[in-house]
PDB file of C-alpha atoms in Angstrom:
ATOM      1  CA  MET A   1     133.200  90.845  87.449  1.00 38.00           C
ATOM      2  CA  SER A   2     131.139  88.503  85.038  1.00 34.00           C
ATOM      3  CA  PHE A   3     127.437  87.915  85.410  1.00 29.00           C
ATOM      4  CA  LEU A   4     127.988  84.282  86.450  1.00 33.00           C
ATOM      5  CA  ASN A   5     130.296  85.556  89.190  1.00 36.00           C
ATOM      6  CA  LEU A   6     127.592  88.049  90.208  1.00 34.00           C
ATOM      7  CA  GLN A   7     124.980  85.229  90.584  1.00 36.00           C
ATOM      8  CA  SER A   8     127.674  83.126  92.702  1.00 37.00           C
ATOM      9  CA  THR A   9     127.926  86.324  95.166  1.00 38.00           C
ATOM     10  CA  ARG A  10     123.924  86.526  95.349  1.00 37.00           C
ATOM     11  CA  ARG A  11     123.590  82.628  96.253  1.00 35.00           C
ATOM     12  CA  ILE A  12     126.675  82.716  98.454  1.00 36.00           C
ATOM     13  CA  LYS A  13     125.472  85.838  99.908  1.00 42.00           C
ATOM     14  CA  ALA A  14     121.817  84.519 100.515  1.00 40.00           C
ATOM     15  CA  GLY A  15     123.037  81.264 101.929  1.00 41.00           C
ATOM     16  CA  ARG A  16     125.319  83.281 104.889  1.00 41.00           C
ATOM     17  CA  MET A  17     121.924  85.547 105.811  1.00 40.00           C
ATOM     18  CA  LEU A  18     119.645  82.392 105.748  1.00 34.00           C
ATOM     19  CA  GLY A  19     122.073  80.642 107.876  1.00 35.00           C
ATOM     20  CA  VAL A  20     122.376  83.021 110.439  1.00 35.00           C
ATOM     21  CA  VAL A  21     118.606  82.785 110.719  1.00 34.00           C
ATOM     22  CA  ALA A  22     118.461  79.308 110.461  1.00 32.00           C
ATOM     23  CA  VAL A  23     120.927  79.149 113.781  1.00 30.00           C
ATOM     24  CA  LEU A  24     118.642  81.132 115.792  1.00 32.00           C
ATOM     25  CA  VAL A  25     115.462  79.076 114.980  1.00 30.00           C
ATOM     26  CA  ALA A  26     117.521  76.203 115.710  1.00 32.00           C
ATOM     27  CA  ALA A  27     118.739  77.421 119.115  1.00 33.00           C
ATOM     28  CA  ALA A  28     115.000  78.758 119.970  1.00 33.00           C
ATOM     29  CA  THR A  29     113.784  75.359 119.482  1.00 31.00           C
ATOM     30  CA  ILE A  30     116.067  73.595 121.394  1.00 28.00           C
ATOM     31  CA  SER A  31     115.905  75.992 124.457  1.00 30.00           C
ATOM     32  CA  ALA A  32     112.030  75.490 124.278  1.00 31.00           C
ATOM     33  CA  CYS A  33     112.586  71.629 124.544  1.00 32.00           C
ATOM     34  CA  VAL A  34     114.464  71.958 127.522  1.00 30.00           C
ATOM     35  CA  PRO A  35     111.688  70.598 130.530  1.00 33.00           C
ATOM     36  CA  THR A  36     111.712  72.922 133.629  1.00 33.00           C
ATOM     37  CA  PRO A  37     113.204  71.043 136.628  1.00 35.00           C
ATOM     38  CA  PRO A  38     110.505  70.267 139.565  1.00 36.00           C
ATOM     39  CA  SER A  39     110.315  72.473 142.445  1.00 37.00           C
ATOM     40  CA  PRO A  40     111.554  70.892 145.652  1.00 37.00           C
ATOM     41  CA  PRO A  41     109.047  69.734 148.203  1.00 36.00           C
ATOM     42  CA  THR A  42     108.584  72.384 150.976  1.00 35.00           C
ATOM     43  CA  THR A  43     110.067  71.855 154.297  1.00 34.00           C
ATOM     44  CA  THR A  44     108.199  72.751 157.651  1.00 35.00           C
ATOM     45  CA  VAL A  45     110.503  74.868 159.835  1.00 35.00           C
ATOM     46  CA  PRO A  46     110.046  73.966 163.406  1.00 38.00           C
ATOM     47  CA  PRO A  47     109.418  76.829 165.769  1.00 39.00           C
ATOM     48  CA  THR A  48     112.924  76.838 167.383  1.00 39.00           C
ATOM     49  CA  THR A  49     114.644  76.613 164.015  1.00 37.00           C
ATOM     50  CA  THR A  50     116.352  79.740 162.648  1.00 41.00           C
ATOM     51  CA  VAL A  51     115.586  80.447 159.269  1.00 37.00           C
ATOM     52  CA  PRO A  52     118.085  81.258 156.941  1.00 41.00           C
ATOM     53  CA  PRO A  53     118.052  84.604 155.084  1.00 44.00           C
ATOM     54  CA  THR A  54     115.875  84.826 151.873  1.00 40.00           C
ATOM     55  CA  THR A  55     117.925  84.283 148.823  1.00 39.00           C
ATOM     56  CA  THR A  56     118.320  87.755 147.111  1.00 40.00           C
ATOM     57  CA  VAL A  57     116.459  88.178 143.899  1.00 37.00           C
ATOM     58  CA  PRO A  58     118.526  89.049 140.889  1.00 43.00           C
ATOM     59  CA  PRO A  59     118.271  92.674 139.327  1.00 45.00           C
ATOM     60  CA  ALA A  60     115.838  93.211 136.652  1.00 50.00           C
ATOM     61  CA  VAL A  61     117.714  93.563 133.432  1.00 59.00           C
ATOM     62  CA  GLN A  62     119.219  96.682 132.686  1.00 73.00           C
ATOM     63  CA  GLY A  63     119.392  98.587 129.498  1.00 92.00           C
ATOM     64  CA  PHE A  64     117.438  97.302 126.645  1.00 95.00           C
ATOM     65  CA  GLY A  65     118.489  93.545 127.241  1.00 95.00           C
ATOM     66  CA  GLN A  66     118.218  91.185 124.763  1.00 96.00           C
ATOM     67  CA  PRO A  67     117.241  90.270 121.669  1.00 97.00           C
ATOM     68  CA  PHE A  68     117.009  94.092 121.591  1.00 97.00           C
ATOM     69  CA  ASP A  69     120.643  94.920 122.297  1.00 97.00           C
ATOM     70  CA  GLY A  70     121.836  92.559 119.450  1.00 97.00           C
ATOM     71  CA  VAL A  71     125.337  91.220 119.247  1.00 97.00           C
ATOM     72  CA  ALA A  72     127.283  92.245 122.122  1.00 96.00           C
ATOM     73  CA  GLU A  73     130.404  93.146 120.693  1.00 96.00           C
ATOM     74  CA  TYR A  74     127.927  95.843 118.622  1.00 97.00           C
ATOM     75  CA  ALA A  75     125.698  96.752 121.630  1.00 96.00           C
ATOM     76  CA  GLN A  76     127.861  99.786 122.464  1.00 95.00           C
ATOM     77  CA  TYR A  77     127.573 101.571 118.780  1.00 97.00           C
ATOM     78  CA  GLY A  78     123.903 102.267 119.147  1.00 96.00           C
ATOM     79  CA  PRO A  79     122.854 105.809 120.069  1.00 97.00           C
ATOM     80  CA  SER A  80     123.795 106.927 123.535  1.00 96.00           C
ATOM     81  CA  GLN A  81     121.059 107.981 126.034  1.00 96.00           C
ATOM     82  CA  ILE A  82     120.532 111.656 126.271  1.00 96.00           C
ATOM     83  CA  THR A  83     121.881 113.497 129.360  1.00 95.00           C
ATOM     84  CA  ARG A  84     120.397 116.849 128.488  1.00 95.00           C
ATOM     85  CA  SER A  85     117.720 118.121 126.201  1.00 94.00           C
ATOM     86  CA  ALA A  86     120.219 120.069 123.753  1.00 94.00           C
ATOM     87  CA  GLN A  87     121.066 116.309 122.626  1.00 96.00           C
ATOM     88  CA  ILE A  88     117.729 115.406 121.416  1.00 96.00           C
ATOM     89  CA  ASN A  89     117.602 114.857 117.781  1.00 97.00           C
ATOM     90  CA  GLN A  90     121.337 115.754 117.177  1.00 97.00           C
ATOM     91  CA  PRO A  91     123.154 113.752 114.281  1.00 98.00           C
ATOM     92  CA  LEU A  92     126.117 111.815 114.448  1.00 98.00           C
ATOM     93  CA  GLY A  93     128.073 114.378 112.042  1.00 98.00           C
ATOM     94  CA  GLN A  94     130.166 112.989 109.322  1.00 98.00           C
ATOM     95  CA  LYS A  95     133.416 112.037 111.747  1.00 98.00           C
ATOM     96  CA  ALA A  96     131.599 110.173 114.096  1.00 98.00           C
ATOM     97  CA  ALA A  97     129.556 108.170 111.001  1.00 98.00           C
ATOM     98  CA  ASP A  98     133.161 107.277 109.309  1.00 98.00           C
ATOM     99  CA  LYS A  99     134.211 106.153 112.733  1.00 98.00           C
ATOM    100  CA  LEU A 100     131.727 103.975 113.213  1.00 98.00           C
ATOM    101  CA  ALA A 101     131.309 102.572 109.867  1.00 98.00           C
ATOM    102  CA  LYS A 102     135.061 101.175 110.273  1.00 98.00           C
ATOM    103  CA  LYS A 103     134.377  99.488 113.569  1.00 98.00           C
ATOM    104  CA  ILE A 104     131.344  97.695 112.209  1.00 98.00           C
ATOM    105  CA  GLY A 105     133.026  96.524 109.155  1.00 98.00           C
ATOM    106  CA  LEU A 106     132.163  99.397 106.387  1.00 98.00           C
ATOM    107  CA  ASN A 107     134.594 100.973 104.254  1.00 97.00           C
ATOM    108  CA  LYS A 108     133.768 104.303 102.666  1.00 97.00           C
ATOM    109  CA  LYS A 109     135.659 103.470  99.377  1.00 97.00           C
ATOM    110  CA  ASP A 110     133.372 100.570  98.780  1.00 98.00           C
ATOM    111  CA  VAL A 111     129.969 102.318  99.069  1.00 98.00           C
ATOM    112  CA  LEU A 112     127.467 103.232  96.249  1.00 98.00           C
ATOM    113  CA  THR A 113     128.816 106.105  93.789  1.00 98.00           C
ATOM    114  CA  LYS A 114     126.740 109.109  93.680  1.00 97.00           C
ATOM    115  CA  THR A 115     125.470 108.343  90.260  1.00 98.00           C
ATOM    116  CA  GLN A 116     124.438 104.719  91.323  1.00 98.00           C
ATOM    117  CA  PHE A 117     122.767 105.928  95.068  1.00 97.00           C
ATOM    118  CA  ALA A 118     120.657 108.622  92.875  1.00 97.00           C
ATOM    119  CA  GLN A 119     119.548 105.909  90.101  1.00 97.00           C
ATOM    120  CA  LEU A 120     118.712 103.148  93.051  1.00 97.00           C
ATOM    121  CA  VAL A 121     116.527 106.005  94.816  1.00 96.00           C
ATOM    122  CA  SER A 122     114.791 106.966  92.053  1.00 96.00           C
ATOM    123  CA  GLY A 123     113.938 103.754  90.333  1.00 97.00           C
ATOM    124  CA  ARG A 124     116.361 104.108  87.401  1.00 97.00           C
ATOM    125  CA  GLY A 125     119.084 101.918  86.402  1.00 97.00           C
ATOM    126  CA  ILE A 126     118.991  98.309  84.994  1.00 97.00           C
ATOM    127  CA  ASN A 127     115.686  96.615  86.458  1.00 94.00           C
ATOM    128  CA  GLY A 128     115.030 100.018  88.297  1.00 96.00           C
ATOM    129  CA  ASN A 129     111.461  99.703  89.863  1.00 96.00           C
ATOM    130  CA  ALA A 130     110.104 103.462  91.196  1.00 96.00           C
ATOM    131  CA  GLN A 131     107.773 101.851  93.739  1.00 96.00           C
ATOM    132  CA  ASP A 132     110.763 100.219  95.629  1.00 96.00           C
ATOM    133  CA  ALA A 133     112.849 103.191  94.932  1.00 97.00           C
ATOM    134  CA  ALA A 134     110.120 105.425  96.910  1.00 96.00           C
ATOM    135  CA  ILE A 135     110.462 103.040  99.943  1.00 96.00           C
ATOM    136  CA  ILE A 136     114.186 103.101 100.065  1.00 96.00           C
ATOM    137  CA  ASP A 137     114.083 107.046  99.659  1.00 96.00           C
ATOM    138  CA  SER A 138     111.137 107.222 102.383  1.00 95.00           C
ATOM    139  CA  SER A 139     112.915 104.952 104.753  1.00 96.00           C
ATOM    140  CA  VAL A 140     116.038 106.828 104.828  1.00 97.00           C
ATOM    141  CA  ARG A 141     114.473 110.206 105.173  1.00 96.00           C
ATOM    142  CA  ILE A 142     112.683 108.714 108.334  1.00 97.00           C
ATOM    143  CA  LEU A 143     115.638 107.628 109.903  1.00 98.00           C
ATOM    144  CA  THR A 144     117.786 110.447 109.259  1.00 98.00           C
ATOM    145  CA  ASN A 145     115.059 112.822 110.642  1.00 97.00           C
ATOM    146  CA  THR A 146     117.326 114.993 112.914  1.00 97.00           C
ATOM    147  CA  THR A 147     117.855 118.237 113.461  1.00 95.00           C
ATOM    148  CA  GLY A 148     118.452 120.448 110.118  1.00 92.00           C
ATOM    149  CA  ASN A 149     116.665 117.290 108.256  1.00 94.00           C
ATOM    150  CA  PRO A 150     113.088 117.425 108.845  1.00 93.00           C
ATOM    151  CA  LEU A 151     110.318 115.949 107.556  1.00 92.00           C
ATOM    152  CA  TYR A 152     107.180 117.615 106.143  1.00 86.00           C
ATOM    153  CA  PRO A 153     104.037 115.387 106.717  1.00 73.00           C
ATOM    154  CA  GLU A 154     101.566 115.677 103.768  1.00 71.00           C
ATOM    155  CA  ALA A 155      98.754 116.109 106.501  1.00 65.00           C
ATOM    156  CA  SER A 156      97.565 119.394 106.569  1.00 58.00           C
ATOM    157  CA  GLY A 157      98.080 121.463 109.820  1.00 66.00           C
ATOM    158  CA  ILE A 158     101.416 120.070 110.587  1.00 71.00           C
ATOM    159  CA  ALA A 159     104.510 121.777 111.038  1.00 79.00           C
ATOM    160  CA  PRO A 160     107.760 120.346 110.255  1.00 87.00           C
ATOM    161  CA  ILE A 161     108.723 117.376 112.391  1.00 93.00           C
ATOM    162  CA  VAL A 162     111.824 115.868 113.729  1.00 96.00           C
ATOM    163  CA  LEU A 163     111.803 112.767 116.250  1.00 97.00           C
ATOM    164  CA  ALA A 164     114.659 110.616 115.232  1.00 98.00           C
ATOM    165  CA  SER A 165     115.970 110.425 118.707  1.00 98.00           C
ATOM    166  CA  TYR A 166     112.708 109.147 119.956  1.00 98.00           C
ATOM    167  CA  GLY A 167     112.557 106.445 117.542  1.00 98.00           C
ATOM    168  CA  LEU A 168     109.293 107.950 115.865  1.00 98.00           C
ATOM    169  CA  THR A 169     107.888 109.383 112.901  1.00 96.00           C
ATOM    170  CA  VAL A 170     104.767 110.653 111.438  1.00 94.00           C
ATOM    171  CA  ASN A 171     103.199 109.093 108.659  1.00 92.00           C
ATOM    172  CA  THR A 172     101.583 110.736 105.388  1.00 88.00           C
ATOM    173  CA  ASP A 173      97.935 110.605 107.500  1.00 90.00           C
ATOM    174  CA  GLY A 174      99.290 112.503 110.176  1.00 91.00           C
ATOM    175  CA  MET A 175      99.688 109.579 112.651  1.00 95.00           C
ATOM    176  CA  LEU A 176     102.551 109.251 114.974  1.00 97.00           C
ATOM    177  CA  GLU A 177     104.272 105.901 115.082  1.00 97.00           C
ATOM    178  CA  SER A 178     107.276 103.712 115.223  1.00 98.00           C
ATOM    179  CA  PRO A 179     109.271 103.439 112.120  1.00 97.00           C
ATOM    180  CA  ALA A 180     109.100  99.685 112.873  1.00 96.00           C
ATOM    181  CA  ASN A 181     105.431 100.016 112.398  1.00 96.00           C
ATOM    182  CA  ALA A 182     103.952  97.123 109.777  1.00 93.00           C
ATOM    183  CA  THR A 183     102.896 100.095 107.814  1.00 92.00           C
ATOM    184  CA  ALA A 184     105.943 102.093 107.645  1.00 95.00           C
ATOM    185  CA  PRO A 185     108.437 102.224 105.155  1.00 94.00           C
ATOM    186  CA  PRO A 186     111.325 101.227 107.246  1.00 93.00           C
ATOM    187  CA  ARG A 187     109.371  98.168 108.272  1.00 89.00           C
ATOM    188  CA  GLU A 188     108.260  97.567 104.377  1.00 87.00           C
ATOM    189  CA  ILE A 189     111.901  97.862 103.300  1.00 87.00           C
ATOM    190  CA  ASN A 190     112.702  94.328 104.734  1.00 80.00           C
ATOM    191  CA  GLN A 191     111.385  92.615 102.208  1.00 83.00           C
ATOM    192  CA  LEU A 192     113.751  94.565  99.620  1.00 90.00           C
ATOM    193  CA  LEU A 193     116.814  93.650 101.602  1.00 82.00           C
ATOM    194  CA  LEU A 194     115.905  90.072 101.184  1.00 83.00           C
ATOM    195  CA  PRO A 195     118.580  87.959  99.003  1.00 83.00           C
ATOM    196  CA  GLY A 196     116.555  88.553  95.451  1.00 88.00           C
ATOM    197  CA  GLY A 197     115.036  91.192  96.814  1.00 93.00           C
ATOM    198  CA  TYR A 198     115.224  94.801  94.772  1.00 95.00           C
ATOM    199  CA  ILE A 199     118.238  96.281  96.607  1.00 95.00           C
ATOM    200  CA  ASN A 200     120.216  93.044  96.623  1.00 93.00           C
ATOM    201  CA  THR A 201     119.302  92.502  92.753  1.00 95.00           C
ATOM    202  CA  TRP A 202     119.656  96.280  91.589  1.00 97.00           C
ATOM    203  CA  CYS A 203     123.329  96.203  93.178  1.00 96.00           C
ATOM    204  CA  LEU A 204     124.428  93.238  91.284  1.00 95.00           C
ATOM    205  CA  ASP A 205     122.767  94.355  88.084  1.00 97.00           C
ATOM    206  CA  ASN A 206     124.364  97.759  88.241  1.00 98.00           C
ATOM    207  CA  GLY A 207     127.894  97.189  89.111  1.00 97.00           C
ATOM    208  CA  ALA A 208     127.446  97.512  92.973  1.00 97.00           C
ATOM    209  CA  ALA A 209     128.411  94.034  93.929  1.00 96.00           C
ATOM    210  CA  LYS A 210     131.347  95.006  96.032  1.00 97.00           C
ATOM    211  CA  SER A 211     129.144  97.417  98.231  1.00 97.00           C
ATOM    212  CA  LEU A 212     126.566  94.616  98.604  1.00 94.00           C
ATOM    213  CA  GLU A 213     129.377  92.358  99.700  1.00 96.00           C
ATOM    214  CA  MET A 214     130.801  94.794 102.147  1.00 97.00           C
ATOM    215  CA  LEU A 215     127.345  95.112 103.704  1.00 96.00           C
ATOM    216  CA  TYR A 216     126.581  91.580 104.122  1.00 94.00           C
ATOM    217  CA  GLU A 217     130.176  91.128 105.551  1.00 97.00           C
ATOM    218  CA  SER A 218     129.557  93.831 108.164  1.00 98.00           C
ATOM    219  CA  ALA A 219     128.082  93.669 111.691  1.00 98.00           C
ATOM    220  CA  TYR A 220     124.606  94.013 109.716  1.00 96.00           C
ATOM    221  CA  THR A 221     124.299  90.071 108.998  1.00 95.00           C
ATOM    222  CA  PRO A 222     124.635  89.049 112.239  1.00 97.00           C
ATOM    223  CA  GLU A 223     122.486  91.441 113.870  1.00 97.00           C
ATOM    224  CA  ILE A 224     119.583  90.536 111.456  1.00 94.00           C
ATOM    225  CA  PRO A 225     118.200  87.603 113.942  1.00 96.00           C
ATOM    226  CA  PHE A 226     118.211  90.000 116.835  1.00 97.00           C
ATOM    227  CA  ALA A 227     116.551  92.694 114.931  1.00 95.00           C
ATOM    228  CA  THR A 228     114.078  90.399 113.472  1.00 93.00           C
ATOM    229  CA  GLU A 229     113.077  88.806 117.060  1.00 96.00           C
ATOM    230  CA  SER A 230     113.062  92.157 118.688  1.00 96.00           C
ATOM    231  CA  GLN A 231     110.146  93.228 116.171  1.00 94.00           C
ATOM    232  CA  GLN A 232     108.469  89.845 116.546  1.00 94.00           C
ATOM    233  CA  ILE A 233     108.153  89.699 120.094  1.00 95.00           C
ATOM    234  CA  THR A 234     106.951  93.157 120.133  1.00 95.00           C
ATOM    235  CA  ASP A 235     103.241  94.633 119.501  1.00 96.00           C
ATOM    236  CA  PHE A 236     101.715  96.555 116.670  1.00 96.00           C
ATOM    237  CA  ALA A 237     103.338  99.713 118.636  1.00 97.00           C
ATOM    238  CA  GLN A 238     107.080  98.630 118.107  1.00 97.00           C
ATOM    239  CA  LEU A 239     108.189 100.138 121.254  1.00 97.00           C
ATOM    240  CA  ALA A 240     111.287  98.839 123.440  1.00 97.00           C
ATOM    241  CA  THR A 241     111.676  99.414 127.202  1.00 96.00           C
ATOM    242  CA  PHE A 242     114.633 100.747 128.622  1.00 96.00           C
ATOM    243  CA  GLN A 243     115.536  99.753 132.270  1.00 92.00           C
ATOM    244  CA  GLN A 244     117.646 101.808 134.373  1.00 86.00           C
ATOM    245  CA  ALA A 245     117.283 100.978 138.013  1.00 82.00           C
ATOM    246  CA  GLU A 246     113.780 101.504 139.105  1.00 82.00           C
ATOM    247  CA  ARG A 247     112.798 103.767 136.150  1.00 88.00           C
ATOM    248  CA  THR A 248     111.758 102.245 132.816  1.00 93.00           C
ATOM    249  CA  SER A 249     111.769 104.359 129.574  1.00 95.00           C
ATOM    250  CA  LYS A 250     110.258 103.637 126.023  1.00 97.00           C
ATOM    251  CA  VAL A 251     111.535 104.242 122.757  1.00 97.00           C
ATOM    252  CA  GLY A 252     110.663 103.404 119.006  1.00 98.00           C
ATOM    253  CA  MET A 253     112.550 100.492 117.691  1.00 97.00           C
ATOM    254  CA  SER A 254     114.922 102.308 115.379  1.00 97.00           C
ATOM    255  CA  VAL A 255     117.102 103.508 118.201  1.00 98.00           C
ATOM    256  CA  ILE A 256     118.012 100.107 119.847  1.00 97.00           C
ATOM    257  CA  PRO A 257     121.218  98.732 119.163  1.00 97.00           C
ATOM    258  CA  SER A 258     120.481  95.857 116.923  1.00 97.00           C
ATOM    259  CA  LEU A 259     118.218  97.624 114.672  1.00 97.00           C
ATOM    260  CA  PHE A 260     120.255 100.910 114.580  1.00 98.00           C
ATOM    261  CA  VAL A 261     123.266  99.054 113.429  1.00 98.00           C
ATOM    262  CA  ILE A 262     121.424  97.452 110.824  1.00 97.00           C
ATOM    263  CA  ASN A 263     119.938 100.665 109.437  1.00 97.00           C
ATOM    264  CA  PHE A 264     123.380 102.630 109.816  1.00 98.00           C
ATOM    265  CA  SER A 265     125.177  99.665 107.757  1.00 98.00           C
ATOM    266  CA  LEU A 266     122.546 100.106 105.054  1.00 96.00           C
ATOM    267  CA  ILE A 267     122.217 103.885 104.723  1.00 97.00           C
ATOM    268  CA  TYR A 268     125.923 104.153 104.946  1.00 98.00           C
ATOM    269  CA  MET A 269     126.476 101.855 102.008  1.00 98.00           C
ATOM    270  CA  LEU A 270     123.695 103.771 100.234  1.00 98.00           C
ATOM    271  CA  ASN A 271     125.487 107.210 101.025  1.00 98.00           C
ATOM    272  CA  PRO A 272     127.859 107.690 103.867  1.00 98.00           C
ATOM    273  CA  LYS A 273     126.581 111.647 104.007  1.00 98.00           C
ATOM    274  CA  LEU A 274     122.849 110.574 104.692  1.00 98.00           C
ATOM    275  CA  ALA A 275     124.139 107.906 107.426  1.00 98.00           C
ATOM    276  CA  ALA A 276     125.623 111.014 109.161  1.00 98.00           C
ATOM    277  CA  LYS A 277     122.214 112.461 109.672  1.00 98.00           C
ATOM    278  CA  MET A 278     121.124 109.461 111.831  1.00 98.00           C
ATOM    279  CA  PRO A 279     120.715 110.265 115.686  1.00 98.00           C
ATOM    280  CA  ALA A 280     123.650 110.433 117.891  1.00 98.00           C
ATOM    281  CA  TYR A 281     121.258 110.076 120.967  1.00 98.00           C
ATOM    282  CA  TRP A 282     117.980 108.535 121.950  1.00 98.00           C
ATOM    283  CA  ALA A 283     115.710 110.161 124.051  1.00 97.00           C
ATOM    284  CA  PRO A 284     112.743 108.682 126.258  1.00 97.00           C
ATOM    285  CA  ILE A 285     109.311 109.023 124.359  1.00 97.00           C
ATOM    286  CA  PRO A 286     107.090 111.635 126.825  1.00 97.00           C
ATOM    287  CA  THR A 287     105.124 109.338 129.411  1.00 96.00           C
ATOM    288  CA  PRO A 288     101.896 110.119 127.985  1.00 96.00           C
ATOM    289  CA  VAL A 289     102.807 109.478 124.541  1.00 97.00           C
ATOM    290  CA  ALA A 290     104.430 106.302 125.274  1.00 97.00           C
ATOM    291  CA  GLN A 291     101.064 105.338 127.343  1.00 97.00           C
ATOM    292  CA  ALA A 292      98.741 106.428 124.282  1.00 98.00           C
ATOM    293  CA  LEU A 293     100.796 104.571 121.669  1.00 98.00           C
ATOM    294  CA  ALA A 294     101.137 101.171 123.896  1.00 96.00           C
ATOM    295  CA  ALA A 295      97.338 101.379 124.348  1.00 97.00           C
ATOM    296  CA  THR A 296      96.942 100.904 120.782  1.00 96.00           C
ATOM    297  CA  GLY A 297      99.547  97.924 120.847  1.00 94.00           C
ATOM    298  CA  THR A 298      96.878  95.442 119.958  1.00 94.00           C
ATOM    299  CA  THR A 299      95.318  97.395 117.099  1.00 96.00           C
ATOM    300  CA  THR A 300      97.278 100.140 115.006  1.00 96.00           C
ATOM    301  CA  GLY A 301     100.307 101.075 117.022  1.00 97.00           C
ATOM    302  CA  GLN A 302      99.448 104.962 115.972  1.00 97.00           C
ATOM    303  CA  VAL A 303      98.012 107.896 117.457  1.00 97.00           C
ATOM    304  CA  PRO A 304      97.308 111.312 115.999  1.00 95.00           C
ATOM    305  CA  TYR A 305     100.412 113.440 116.104  1.00 94.00           C
ATOM    306  CA  SER A 306      98.278 116.526 116.185  1.00 91.00           C
ATOM    307  CA  GLU A 307      97.067 115.535 119.692  1.00 94.00           C
ATOM    308  CA  TYR A 308     100.849 114.771 121.280  1.00 95.00           C
ATOM    309  CA  ALA A 309     102.815 117.283 119.338  1.00 93.00           C
ATOM    310  CA  SER A 310     103.437 119.926 122.259  1.00 92.00           C
ATOM    311  CA  TYR A 311     105.172 116.889 124.019  1.00 94.00           C
ATOM    312  CA  PHE A 312     107.889 117.496 121.414  1.00 92.00           C
ATOM    313  CA  ASN A 313     109.485 120.719 121.281  1.00 66.00           C
ATOM    314  CA  ALA A 314     113.122 120.153 120.228  1.00 53.00           C
ATOM    315  CA  PRO A 315     113.697 122.504 117.087  1.00 54.00           C
ATOM    316  CA  ALA A 316     113.468 121.343 113.485  1.00 55.00           C
TER     317      ALA A 316
END
């Protein structure tokens, strides 16, 4: 593909992505302009009149609800809720990852080559950037932090951790947080994914335009508005609520369907073997931990991991 065609690809793809976001904004503006109908006047019921039964109140939203579920067609492809403790932090596995990839529009033959991936995450190649590459590498490690793929925080006194099923991670300062926290690499990577950002530009400059096209034409693109809104309407703690009958559970944003599909799509494009290490199941954050994180929702969205590590007992 010529350089001119690569530039055309960039413009076309950028237009598609920005168009999706523009539609979302326009829809939100329209809905915000619809006036609320006035309440009907209250009617006094005569003593001898039988009062009709009270109208049934619609049940609360079950599951994560919108915008967290994302595109209805793809909501089923997020991690499943655990049914037993042994499932916590279990990875998808390659067979399941390849199957999921096909369902959301990804083709294994169009992913980055081993050489391209190694260069991208090390800041090499044409117009490579070590700082941006480090963000990508850290993001992938955090989002694939399942059993057999532990993280080793730099903070002293912290043992290897595995927290992917909870949608949580521990930063280099030993603070427990959602991977969607404003200071976490998976959140910082958003800027690198924009048209003209490091990943987009690197792929076009290093013979990976086909991989980029596959990504943009997959479920990745239509999920962007949902994931963006999910992060925007959530406080610093970046936790999502799952409603099941009268019970509610909290999880980090990385395991909600919309964000999971986006992250899976990107990581599969980079390296299918790493996408296979993403969590197959999500687990509710232990209540005391969820409450502690929620209490910091207006400040940092972080708590010291050392104070809550005992609530997470899954093997590394």
